[in-house]
Short mmCIF file of C-alpha atoms and ligand atoms in Angstrom, two decimals:
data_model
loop_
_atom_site.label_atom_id
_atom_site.label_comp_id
_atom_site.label_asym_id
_atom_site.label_seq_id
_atom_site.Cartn_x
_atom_site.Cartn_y
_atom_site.Cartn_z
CA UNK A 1 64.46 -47.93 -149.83
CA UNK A 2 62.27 -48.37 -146.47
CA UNK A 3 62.11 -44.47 -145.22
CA UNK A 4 62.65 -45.20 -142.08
CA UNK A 5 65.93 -46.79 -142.36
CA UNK A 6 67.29 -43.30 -144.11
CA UNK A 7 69.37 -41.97 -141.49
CA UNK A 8 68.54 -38.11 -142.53
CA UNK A 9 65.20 -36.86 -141.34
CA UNK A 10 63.29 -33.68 -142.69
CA UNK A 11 63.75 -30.57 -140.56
CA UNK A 12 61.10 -27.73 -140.42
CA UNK A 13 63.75 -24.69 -140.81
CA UNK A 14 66.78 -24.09 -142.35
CA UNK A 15 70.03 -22.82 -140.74
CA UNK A 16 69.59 -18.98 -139.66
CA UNK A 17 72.21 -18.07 -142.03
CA UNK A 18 71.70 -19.70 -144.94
CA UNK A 19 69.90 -17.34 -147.33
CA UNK A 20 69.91 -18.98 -150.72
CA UNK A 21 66.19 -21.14 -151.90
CA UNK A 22 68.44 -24.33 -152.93
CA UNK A 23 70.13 -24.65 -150.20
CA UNK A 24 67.14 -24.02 -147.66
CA UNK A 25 65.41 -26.90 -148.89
CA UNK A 26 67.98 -29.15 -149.41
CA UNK A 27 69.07 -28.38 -146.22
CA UNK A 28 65.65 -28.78 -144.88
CA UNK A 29 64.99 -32.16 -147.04
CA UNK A 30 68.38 -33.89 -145.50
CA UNK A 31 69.78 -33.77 -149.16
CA UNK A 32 72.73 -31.75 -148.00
CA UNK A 33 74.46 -30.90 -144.73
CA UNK A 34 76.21 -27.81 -144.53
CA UNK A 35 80.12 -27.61 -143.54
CA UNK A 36 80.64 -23.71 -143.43
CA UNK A 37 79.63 -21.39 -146.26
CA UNK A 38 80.06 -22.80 -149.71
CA UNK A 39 80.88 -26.48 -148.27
CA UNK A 40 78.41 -29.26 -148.09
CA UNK A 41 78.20 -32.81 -147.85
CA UNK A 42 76.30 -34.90 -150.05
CA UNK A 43 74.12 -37.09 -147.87
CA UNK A 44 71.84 -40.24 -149.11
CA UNK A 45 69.06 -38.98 -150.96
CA UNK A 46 71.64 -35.36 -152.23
CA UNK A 47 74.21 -38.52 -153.34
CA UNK A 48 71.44 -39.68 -155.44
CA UNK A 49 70.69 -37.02 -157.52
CA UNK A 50 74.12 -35.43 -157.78
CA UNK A 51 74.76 -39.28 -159.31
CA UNK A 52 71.98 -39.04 -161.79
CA UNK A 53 73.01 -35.67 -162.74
CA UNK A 54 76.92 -37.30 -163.44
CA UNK A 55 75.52 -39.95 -165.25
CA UNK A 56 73.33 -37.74 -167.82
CA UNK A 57 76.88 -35.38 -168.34
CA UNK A 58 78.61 -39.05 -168.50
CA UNK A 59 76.52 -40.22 -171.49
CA UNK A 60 76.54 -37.23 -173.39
CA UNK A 61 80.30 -36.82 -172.99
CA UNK A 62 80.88 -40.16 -174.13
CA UNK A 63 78.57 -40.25 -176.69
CA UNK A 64 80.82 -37.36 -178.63
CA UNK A 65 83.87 -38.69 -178.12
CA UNK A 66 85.44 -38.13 -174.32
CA UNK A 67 86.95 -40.18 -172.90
CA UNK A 68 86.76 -40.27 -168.63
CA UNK A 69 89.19 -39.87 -166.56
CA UNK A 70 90.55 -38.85 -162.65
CA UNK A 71 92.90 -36.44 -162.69
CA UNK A 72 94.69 -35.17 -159.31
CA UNK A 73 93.19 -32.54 -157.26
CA UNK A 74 96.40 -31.92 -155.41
CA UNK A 75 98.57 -30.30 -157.67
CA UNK A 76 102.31 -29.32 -158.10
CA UNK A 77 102.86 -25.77 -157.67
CA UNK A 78 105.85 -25.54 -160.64
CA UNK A 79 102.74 -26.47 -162.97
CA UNK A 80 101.04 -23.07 -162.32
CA UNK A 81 104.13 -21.18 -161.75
CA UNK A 82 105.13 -22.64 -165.78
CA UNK A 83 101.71 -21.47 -166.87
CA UNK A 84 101.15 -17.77 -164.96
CA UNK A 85 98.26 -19.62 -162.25
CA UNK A 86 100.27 -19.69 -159.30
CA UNK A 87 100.50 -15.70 -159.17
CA UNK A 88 97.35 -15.04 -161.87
CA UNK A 89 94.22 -16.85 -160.72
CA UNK A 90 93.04 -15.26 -157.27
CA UNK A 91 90.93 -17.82 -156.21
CA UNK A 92 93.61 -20.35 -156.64
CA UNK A 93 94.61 -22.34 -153.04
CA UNK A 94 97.53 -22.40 -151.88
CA UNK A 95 99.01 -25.41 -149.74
CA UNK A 96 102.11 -25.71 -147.72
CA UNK A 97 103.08 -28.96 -146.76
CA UNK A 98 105.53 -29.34 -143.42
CA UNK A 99 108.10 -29.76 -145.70
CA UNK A 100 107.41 -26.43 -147.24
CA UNK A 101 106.87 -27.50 -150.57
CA UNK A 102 104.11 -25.63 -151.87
CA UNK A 103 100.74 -27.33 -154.02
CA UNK A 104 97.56 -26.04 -155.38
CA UNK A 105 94.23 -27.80 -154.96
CA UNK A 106 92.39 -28.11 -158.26
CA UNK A 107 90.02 -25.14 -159.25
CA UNK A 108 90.62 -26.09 -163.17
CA UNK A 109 92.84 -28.67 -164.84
CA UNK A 110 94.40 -27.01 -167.40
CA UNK A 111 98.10 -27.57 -165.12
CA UNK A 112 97.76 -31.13 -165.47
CA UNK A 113 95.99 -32.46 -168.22
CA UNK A 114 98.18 -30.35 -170.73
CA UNK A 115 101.15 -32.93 -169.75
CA UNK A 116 99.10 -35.84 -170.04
CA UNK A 117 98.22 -35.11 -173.66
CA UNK A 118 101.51 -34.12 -174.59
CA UNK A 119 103.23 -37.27 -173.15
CA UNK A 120 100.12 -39.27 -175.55
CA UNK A 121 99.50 -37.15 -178.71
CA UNK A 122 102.64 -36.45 -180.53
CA UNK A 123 101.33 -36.61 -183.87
CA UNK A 124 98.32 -35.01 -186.03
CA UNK A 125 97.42 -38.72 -185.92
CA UNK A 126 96.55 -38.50 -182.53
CA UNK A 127 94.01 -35.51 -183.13
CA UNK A 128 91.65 -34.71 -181.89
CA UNK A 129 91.82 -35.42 -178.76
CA UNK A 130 89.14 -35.29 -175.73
CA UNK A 131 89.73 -35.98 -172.00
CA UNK A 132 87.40 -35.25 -169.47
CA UNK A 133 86.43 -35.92 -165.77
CA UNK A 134 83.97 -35.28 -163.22
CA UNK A 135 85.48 -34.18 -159.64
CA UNK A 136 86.14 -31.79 -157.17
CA UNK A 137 86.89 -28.62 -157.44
CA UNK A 138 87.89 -25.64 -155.25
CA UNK A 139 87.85 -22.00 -155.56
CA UNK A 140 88.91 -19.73 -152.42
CA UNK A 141 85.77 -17.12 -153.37
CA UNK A 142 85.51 -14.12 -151.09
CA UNK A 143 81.42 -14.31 -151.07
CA UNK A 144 80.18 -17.30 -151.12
CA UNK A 145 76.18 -17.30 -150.48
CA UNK A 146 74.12 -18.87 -153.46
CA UNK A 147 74.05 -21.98 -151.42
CA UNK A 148 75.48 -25.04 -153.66
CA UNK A 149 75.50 -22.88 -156.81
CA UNK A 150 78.78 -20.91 -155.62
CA UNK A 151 80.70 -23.42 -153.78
CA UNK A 152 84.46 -22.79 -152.16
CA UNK A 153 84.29 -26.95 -152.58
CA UNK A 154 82.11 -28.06 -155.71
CA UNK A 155 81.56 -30.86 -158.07
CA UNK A 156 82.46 -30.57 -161.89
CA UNK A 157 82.90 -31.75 -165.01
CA UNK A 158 85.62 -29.95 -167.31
CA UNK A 159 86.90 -31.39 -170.84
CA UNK A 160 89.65 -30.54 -172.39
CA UNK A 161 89.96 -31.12 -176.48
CA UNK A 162 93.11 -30.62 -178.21
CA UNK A 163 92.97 -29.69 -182.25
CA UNK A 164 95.35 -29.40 -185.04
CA UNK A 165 94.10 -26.06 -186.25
CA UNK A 166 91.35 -23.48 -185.22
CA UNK A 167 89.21 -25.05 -187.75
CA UNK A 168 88.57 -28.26 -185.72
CA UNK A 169 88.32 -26.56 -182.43
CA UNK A 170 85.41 -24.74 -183.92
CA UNK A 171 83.57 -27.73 -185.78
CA UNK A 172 84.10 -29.63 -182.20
CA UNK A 173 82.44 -26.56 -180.34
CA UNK A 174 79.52 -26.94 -181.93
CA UNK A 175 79.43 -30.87 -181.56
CA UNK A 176 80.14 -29.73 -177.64
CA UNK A 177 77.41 -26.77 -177.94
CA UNK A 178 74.36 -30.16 -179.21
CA UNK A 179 75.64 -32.48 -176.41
CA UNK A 180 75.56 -29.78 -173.43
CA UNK A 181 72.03 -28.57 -174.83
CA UNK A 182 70.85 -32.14 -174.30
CA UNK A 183 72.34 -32.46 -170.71
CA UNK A 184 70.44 -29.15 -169.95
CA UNK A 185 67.29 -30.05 -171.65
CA UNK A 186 67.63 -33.91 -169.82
CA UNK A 187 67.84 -31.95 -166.56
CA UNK A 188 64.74 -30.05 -166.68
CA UNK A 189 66.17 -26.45 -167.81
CA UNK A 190 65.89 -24.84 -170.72
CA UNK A 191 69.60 -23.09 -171.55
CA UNK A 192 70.77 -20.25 -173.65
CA UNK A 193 74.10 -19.79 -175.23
CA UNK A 194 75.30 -16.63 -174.78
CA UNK A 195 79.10 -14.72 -175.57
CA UNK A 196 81.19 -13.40 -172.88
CA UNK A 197 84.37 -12.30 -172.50
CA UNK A 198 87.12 -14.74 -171.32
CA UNK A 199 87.94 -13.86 -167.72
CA UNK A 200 90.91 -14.85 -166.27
CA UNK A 201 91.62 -18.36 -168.89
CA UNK A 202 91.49 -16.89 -172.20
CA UNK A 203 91.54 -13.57 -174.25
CA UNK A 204 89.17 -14.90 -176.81
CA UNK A 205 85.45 -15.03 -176.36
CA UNK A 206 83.91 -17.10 -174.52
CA UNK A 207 80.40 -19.29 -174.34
CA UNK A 208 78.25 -19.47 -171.47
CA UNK A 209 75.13 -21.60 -170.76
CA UNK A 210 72.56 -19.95 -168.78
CA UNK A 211 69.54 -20.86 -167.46
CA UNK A 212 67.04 -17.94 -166.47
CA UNK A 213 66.46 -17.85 -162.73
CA UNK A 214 66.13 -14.66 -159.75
CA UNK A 215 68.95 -16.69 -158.26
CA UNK A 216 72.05 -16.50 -161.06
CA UNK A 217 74.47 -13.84 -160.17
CA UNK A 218 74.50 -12.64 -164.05
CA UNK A 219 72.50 -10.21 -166.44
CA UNK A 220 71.79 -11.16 -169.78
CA UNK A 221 69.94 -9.78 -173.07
CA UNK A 222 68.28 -12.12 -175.46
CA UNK A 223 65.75 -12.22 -177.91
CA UNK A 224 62.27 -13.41 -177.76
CA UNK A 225 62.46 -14.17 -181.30
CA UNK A 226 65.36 -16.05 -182.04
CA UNK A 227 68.46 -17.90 -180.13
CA UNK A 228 70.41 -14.58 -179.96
CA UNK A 229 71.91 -14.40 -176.11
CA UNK A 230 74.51 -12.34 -175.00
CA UNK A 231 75.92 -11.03 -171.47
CA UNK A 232 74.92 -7.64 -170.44
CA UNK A 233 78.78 -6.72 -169.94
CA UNK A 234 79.72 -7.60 -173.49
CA UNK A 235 76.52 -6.74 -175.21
CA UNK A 236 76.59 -4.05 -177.96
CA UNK A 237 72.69 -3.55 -178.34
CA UNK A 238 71.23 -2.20 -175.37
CA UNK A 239 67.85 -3.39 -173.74
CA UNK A 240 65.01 -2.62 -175.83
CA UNK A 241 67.35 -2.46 -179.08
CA UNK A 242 66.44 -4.33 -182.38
CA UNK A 243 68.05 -7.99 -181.94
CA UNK A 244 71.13 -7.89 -183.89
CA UNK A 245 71.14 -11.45 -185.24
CA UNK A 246 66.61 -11.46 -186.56
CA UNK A 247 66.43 -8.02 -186.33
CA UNK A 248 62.87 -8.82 -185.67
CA UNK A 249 62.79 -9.11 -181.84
CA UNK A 250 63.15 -6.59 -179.20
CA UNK A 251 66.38 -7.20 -176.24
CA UNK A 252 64.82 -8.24 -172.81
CA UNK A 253 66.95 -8.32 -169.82
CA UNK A 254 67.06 -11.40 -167.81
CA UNK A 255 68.47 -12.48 -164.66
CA UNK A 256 70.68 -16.03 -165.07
CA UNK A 257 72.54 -18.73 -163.69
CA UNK A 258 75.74 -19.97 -165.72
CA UNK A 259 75.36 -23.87 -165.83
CA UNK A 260 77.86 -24.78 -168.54
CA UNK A 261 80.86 -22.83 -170.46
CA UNK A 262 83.39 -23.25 -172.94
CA UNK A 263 86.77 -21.34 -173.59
CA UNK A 264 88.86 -21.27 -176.61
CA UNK A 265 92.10 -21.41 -174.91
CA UNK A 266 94.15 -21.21 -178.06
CA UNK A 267 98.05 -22.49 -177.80
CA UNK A 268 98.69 -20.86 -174.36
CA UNK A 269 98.97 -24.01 -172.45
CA UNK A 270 100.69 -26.12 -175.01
CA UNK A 271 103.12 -23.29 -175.37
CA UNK A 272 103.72 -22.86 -171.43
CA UNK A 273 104.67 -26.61 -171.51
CA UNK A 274 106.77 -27.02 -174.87
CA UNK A 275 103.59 -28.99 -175.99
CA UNK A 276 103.80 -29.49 -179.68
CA UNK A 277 103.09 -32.13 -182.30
CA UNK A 278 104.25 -33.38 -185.62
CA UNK A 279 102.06 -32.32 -188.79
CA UNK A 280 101.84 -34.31 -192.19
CA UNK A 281 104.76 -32.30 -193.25
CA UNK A 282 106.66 -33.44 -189.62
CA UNK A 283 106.41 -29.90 -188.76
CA UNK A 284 106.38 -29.29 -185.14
CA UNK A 285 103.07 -27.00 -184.29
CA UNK A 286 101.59 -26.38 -181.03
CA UNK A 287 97.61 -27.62 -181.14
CA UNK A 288 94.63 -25.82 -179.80
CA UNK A 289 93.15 -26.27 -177.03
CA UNK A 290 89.52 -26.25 -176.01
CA UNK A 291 87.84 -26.31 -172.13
CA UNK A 292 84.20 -27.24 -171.51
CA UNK A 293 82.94 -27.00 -168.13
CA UNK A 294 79.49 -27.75 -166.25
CA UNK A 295 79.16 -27.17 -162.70
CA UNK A 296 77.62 -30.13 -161.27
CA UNK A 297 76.58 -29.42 -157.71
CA UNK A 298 75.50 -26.12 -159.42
CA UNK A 299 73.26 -27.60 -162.09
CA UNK A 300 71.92 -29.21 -158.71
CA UNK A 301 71.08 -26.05 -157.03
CA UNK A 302 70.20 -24.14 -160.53
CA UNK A 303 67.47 -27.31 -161.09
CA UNK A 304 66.15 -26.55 -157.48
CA UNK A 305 65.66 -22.95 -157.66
CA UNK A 306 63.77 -23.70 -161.01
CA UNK A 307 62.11 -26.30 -160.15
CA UNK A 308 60.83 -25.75 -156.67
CA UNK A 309 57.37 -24.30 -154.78
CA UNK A 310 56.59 -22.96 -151.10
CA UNK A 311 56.69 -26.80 -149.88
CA UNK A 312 59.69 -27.99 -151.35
CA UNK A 313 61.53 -29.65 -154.02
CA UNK A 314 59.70 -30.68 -157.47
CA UNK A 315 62.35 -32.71 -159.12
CA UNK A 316 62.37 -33.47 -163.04
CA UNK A 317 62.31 -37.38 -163.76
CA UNK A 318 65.27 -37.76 -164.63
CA UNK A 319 67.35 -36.45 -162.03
CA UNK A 320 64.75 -37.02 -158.91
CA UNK A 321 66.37 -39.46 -156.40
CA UNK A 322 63.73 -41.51 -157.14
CA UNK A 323 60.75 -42.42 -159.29
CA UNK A 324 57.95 -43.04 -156.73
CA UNK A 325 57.63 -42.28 -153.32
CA UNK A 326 55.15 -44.93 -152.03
CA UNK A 327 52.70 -43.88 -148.37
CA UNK A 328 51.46 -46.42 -146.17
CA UNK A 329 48.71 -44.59 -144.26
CA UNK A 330 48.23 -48.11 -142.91
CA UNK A 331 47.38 -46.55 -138.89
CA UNK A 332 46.40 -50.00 -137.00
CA UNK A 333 45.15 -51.58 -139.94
CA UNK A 334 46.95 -54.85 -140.27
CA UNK A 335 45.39 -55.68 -143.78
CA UNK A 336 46.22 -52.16 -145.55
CA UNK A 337 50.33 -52.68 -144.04
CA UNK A 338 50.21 -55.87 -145.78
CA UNK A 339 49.10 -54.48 -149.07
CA UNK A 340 51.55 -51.37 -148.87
CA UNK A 341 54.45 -54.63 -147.82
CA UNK A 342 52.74 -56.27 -151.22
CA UNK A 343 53.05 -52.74 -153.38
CA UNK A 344 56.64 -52.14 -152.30
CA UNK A 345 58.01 -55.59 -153.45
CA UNK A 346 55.98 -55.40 -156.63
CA UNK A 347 57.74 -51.68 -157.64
CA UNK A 348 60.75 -53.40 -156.36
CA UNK A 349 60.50 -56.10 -158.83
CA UNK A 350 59.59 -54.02 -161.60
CA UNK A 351 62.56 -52.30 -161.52
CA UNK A 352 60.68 -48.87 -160.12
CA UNK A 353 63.29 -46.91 -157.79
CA UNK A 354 61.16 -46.32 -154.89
CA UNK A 355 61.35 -44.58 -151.28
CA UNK A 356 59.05 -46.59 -149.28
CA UNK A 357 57.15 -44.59 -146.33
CA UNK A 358 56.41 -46.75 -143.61
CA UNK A 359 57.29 -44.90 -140.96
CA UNK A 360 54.73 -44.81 -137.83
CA UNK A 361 53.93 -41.33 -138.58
CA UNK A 362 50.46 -38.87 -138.77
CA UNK A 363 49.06 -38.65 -142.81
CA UNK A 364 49.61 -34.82 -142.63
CA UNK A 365 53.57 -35.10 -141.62
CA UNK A 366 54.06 -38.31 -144.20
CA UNK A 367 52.19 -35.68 -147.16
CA UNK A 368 54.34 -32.73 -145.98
CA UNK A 369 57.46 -34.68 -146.40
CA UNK A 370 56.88 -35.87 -149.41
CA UNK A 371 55.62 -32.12 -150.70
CA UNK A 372 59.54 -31.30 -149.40
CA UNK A 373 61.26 -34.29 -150.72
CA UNK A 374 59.75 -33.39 -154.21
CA UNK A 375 60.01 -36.95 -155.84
CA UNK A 376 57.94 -37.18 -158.91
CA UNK A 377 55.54 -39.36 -158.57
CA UNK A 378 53.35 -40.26 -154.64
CA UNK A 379 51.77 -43.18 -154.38
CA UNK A 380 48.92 -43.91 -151.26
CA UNK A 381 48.05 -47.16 -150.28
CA UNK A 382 45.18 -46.60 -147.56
CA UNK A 383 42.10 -48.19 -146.46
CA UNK A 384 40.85 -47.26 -149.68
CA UNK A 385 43.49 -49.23 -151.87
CA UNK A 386 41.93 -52.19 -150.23
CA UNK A 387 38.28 -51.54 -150.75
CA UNK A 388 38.72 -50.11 -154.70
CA UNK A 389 42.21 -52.18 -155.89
CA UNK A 390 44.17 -49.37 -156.83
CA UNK A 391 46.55 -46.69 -155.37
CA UNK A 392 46.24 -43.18 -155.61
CA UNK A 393 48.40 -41.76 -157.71
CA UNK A 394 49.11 -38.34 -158.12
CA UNK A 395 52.17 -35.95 -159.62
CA UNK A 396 54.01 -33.61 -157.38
CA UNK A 397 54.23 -31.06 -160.68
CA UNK A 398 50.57 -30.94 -160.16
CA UNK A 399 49.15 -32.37 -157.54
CA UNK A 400 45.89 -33.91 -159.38
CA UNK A 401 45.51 -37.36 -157.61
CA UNK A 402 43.49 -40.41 -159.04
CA UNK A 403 42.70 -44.06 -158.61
CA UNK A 404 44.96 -45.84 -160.59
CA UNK A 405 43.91 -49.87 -160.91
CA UNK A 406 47.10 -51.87 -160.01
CA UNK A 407 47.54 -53.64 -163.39
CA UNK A 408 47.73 -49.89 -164.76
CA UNK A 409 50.20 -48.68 -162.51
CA UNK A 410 53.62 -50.30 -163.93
CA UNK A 411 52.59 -48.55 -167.44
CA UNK A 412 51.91 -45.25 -165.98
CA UNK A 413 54.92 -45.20 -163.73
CA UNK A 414 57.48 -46.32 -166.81
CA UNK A 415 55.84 -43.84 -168.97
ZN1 LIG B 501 66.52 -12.30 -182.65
#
């Protein structure tokens, strides 16, 4: 894409009032555009990555099993009045239409996918059973200032799984628990699985996937040692205390973003819809149900406040919202435009997703947006690309730049 057919431009400060890192430079980088606090829209280059981020949850999801779907966002209020939602969940919204018939909008889907199963699966035959999607999602929060890691408005992906017995729920959690490590891991973050108490879904323990940043809103303990994890508020062993699980390793405290969870909703929502199926005997039993959720626009922000410096954005490969960001510091040279026109249908060719630079612009602004912009991978074609036949290359992880000879350059870049 030519950069200077992107309708967003860079912008040298973010809004007075936005206080969170992700949001500042996405903000700054024209990834987002903010609505009011905890609303964005996704512009161009945001779309991009939000899209890559999707697709990564998309493979993994469907690679154990789930199978997509798009459920409503508006939803009937006599769902969540059946269930306990409509008068439980606080940060539920409430709509009135002019007709006065009342709806929720979608802050989990619990309400409607339980009737879709039941209406499919009426026999053990038909289990297990896994049905996810990736939408929108609203939450009426009181606070909302982490930038897009707290949204009122926010993207996610929540699957639901539906078991015969406890059993199965708990031999698909840890199928779940592999494929959400991966996402994590695909996305540049490195995520621990800790226990927490339900909240307002379930009464059983929960799981929660949390990345270690200043900017989560939660405090956990975990060992140096081993995989042990657990959230401050449900932790038995205090800071400093022997790890329960090695025994070896001392507690830390940490400071963490939740990027993933998982509740064992047990037969509450089959039972607040008369959902039940037949067993081998032709018994009628009520199955088990299982939620998974990853915050997508928050794995967004979580990956920016990890992966992020004083000038901007350093995105991981596989989520950046591109792979190269090519500089023509062509000035009034006729012959170096040419060969950055030359470079640009070559990547193109090759398959290389590349933001093109070719805007009439000084070296030092072109460098600074790019620093901002935080695609992996610059590559300069100057006066010097001309004289030596290559491009400098360099890495916006480190910033080491080197002449790379042109027949090199498809190799490194697909690397
Ligand atoms: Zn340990």
């Amino acid at each position: 894409m030519r950069q200077s057919k992107l309708f967003t431009k860079t912008r040298k400060d973010a809004p007075k009032d936005e206080v969170s890192k992700n949001a500042q430079l996405l903000i700054r980088g024209g990834y987002i555009h903010k609505e009011m606090a905890g609303v964005y829209s996704y512009l161009p280059l945001g779309l991009r990555v939000l899209a890559k981020i999707e697709q990564i949850i998309r493979e993994e999801m469907n690679a154990i099993g789930g199978q997509e779907t798009k459920m409503a966002t508006l939803h009937p209020s006599e769902n969540w009045k059946k269930t306990g939602g409509w008068d439980g969940v606080d940060v539920l919204f409430k709509l009135q239409s002019r007709t006065e018939k009342e709806y929720a909008l979608g802050q989990s889907e619990e309400e409607i996918v339980t009737p879709i199963a039941q209406e499919y699966a009426g026999s053990y035959k038909d289990l297990p059973l896994s049905i996810y999607q990736i939408g929108q999602k609203y939450r009426d929060e009181l606070r909302a200032k982490s930038g897009i890691m707290r949204g009122r408005e926010f993207g996610m992906k929540d699957m639901y799984s539906f078991h015969v017995n406890q059993a199965d729920f708990d031999r698909n959690y840890e199928i779940v628990k592999a494929a959400y490590l991966k996402i994590f891991s695909r996305c540049g973050l490195v995520a621990k699985v800790t226990e927490a108490s339900g909240g307002a879904f379930s009464e059983k323990i929960s799981y929660e996937f949390m990345v270690l940043t200043e900017a989560g809103e939660d405090d956990i303990l975990y060992c140096p040692e081993c995989t042990h994890c657990a959230n401050v508020e449900i932790s038995r062993t205090k800071e400093g205390g022997a790890c329960p699980k090695c025994g070896k390793g001392k507690l830390a405290k940490a400071r963490a973003a939740e990027v993933g969870n998982v509740f064992d909703l047990g037969q509450k929502y089959p039972k607040a819809f008369g959902f039940t199926y037949k067993d081998k005997e032709g018994k009628e039993q009520y199955p088990i149900v299982g939620c998974y959720g990853i915050g997508t626009t928050r794995l967004m922000g979580t990956i920016v406040e990890v992966h992020s410096d004083e000038k901007g954005v350093v995105w991981p490969k596989e989520v950046a919202p591109f792979e190269a960001h090519l500089i023509s510091l062509a000035g009034n040279s006729i012959e170096v435009a040419a060969e950055a026109e030359r470079m640009y249908e070559l990547l193109q060719e090759q398959g290389i997703e590349v933001l093109y630079d070719e805007r009439d612009a000084r070296a030092g602004e072109k460098f600074a947006d790019a620093d901002l912009l935080g695609i992996p991978v610059r590559l300069v074609v100057s006066e010097k690309t001309v004289t030596q036949a290559g491009v400098e290359f360099s890495e916006r992880v480190s910033g080491a730049a080197s002449m790379v000879p042109e027949n090199e350059l498809i190799a490194r870049l697909k690397k």
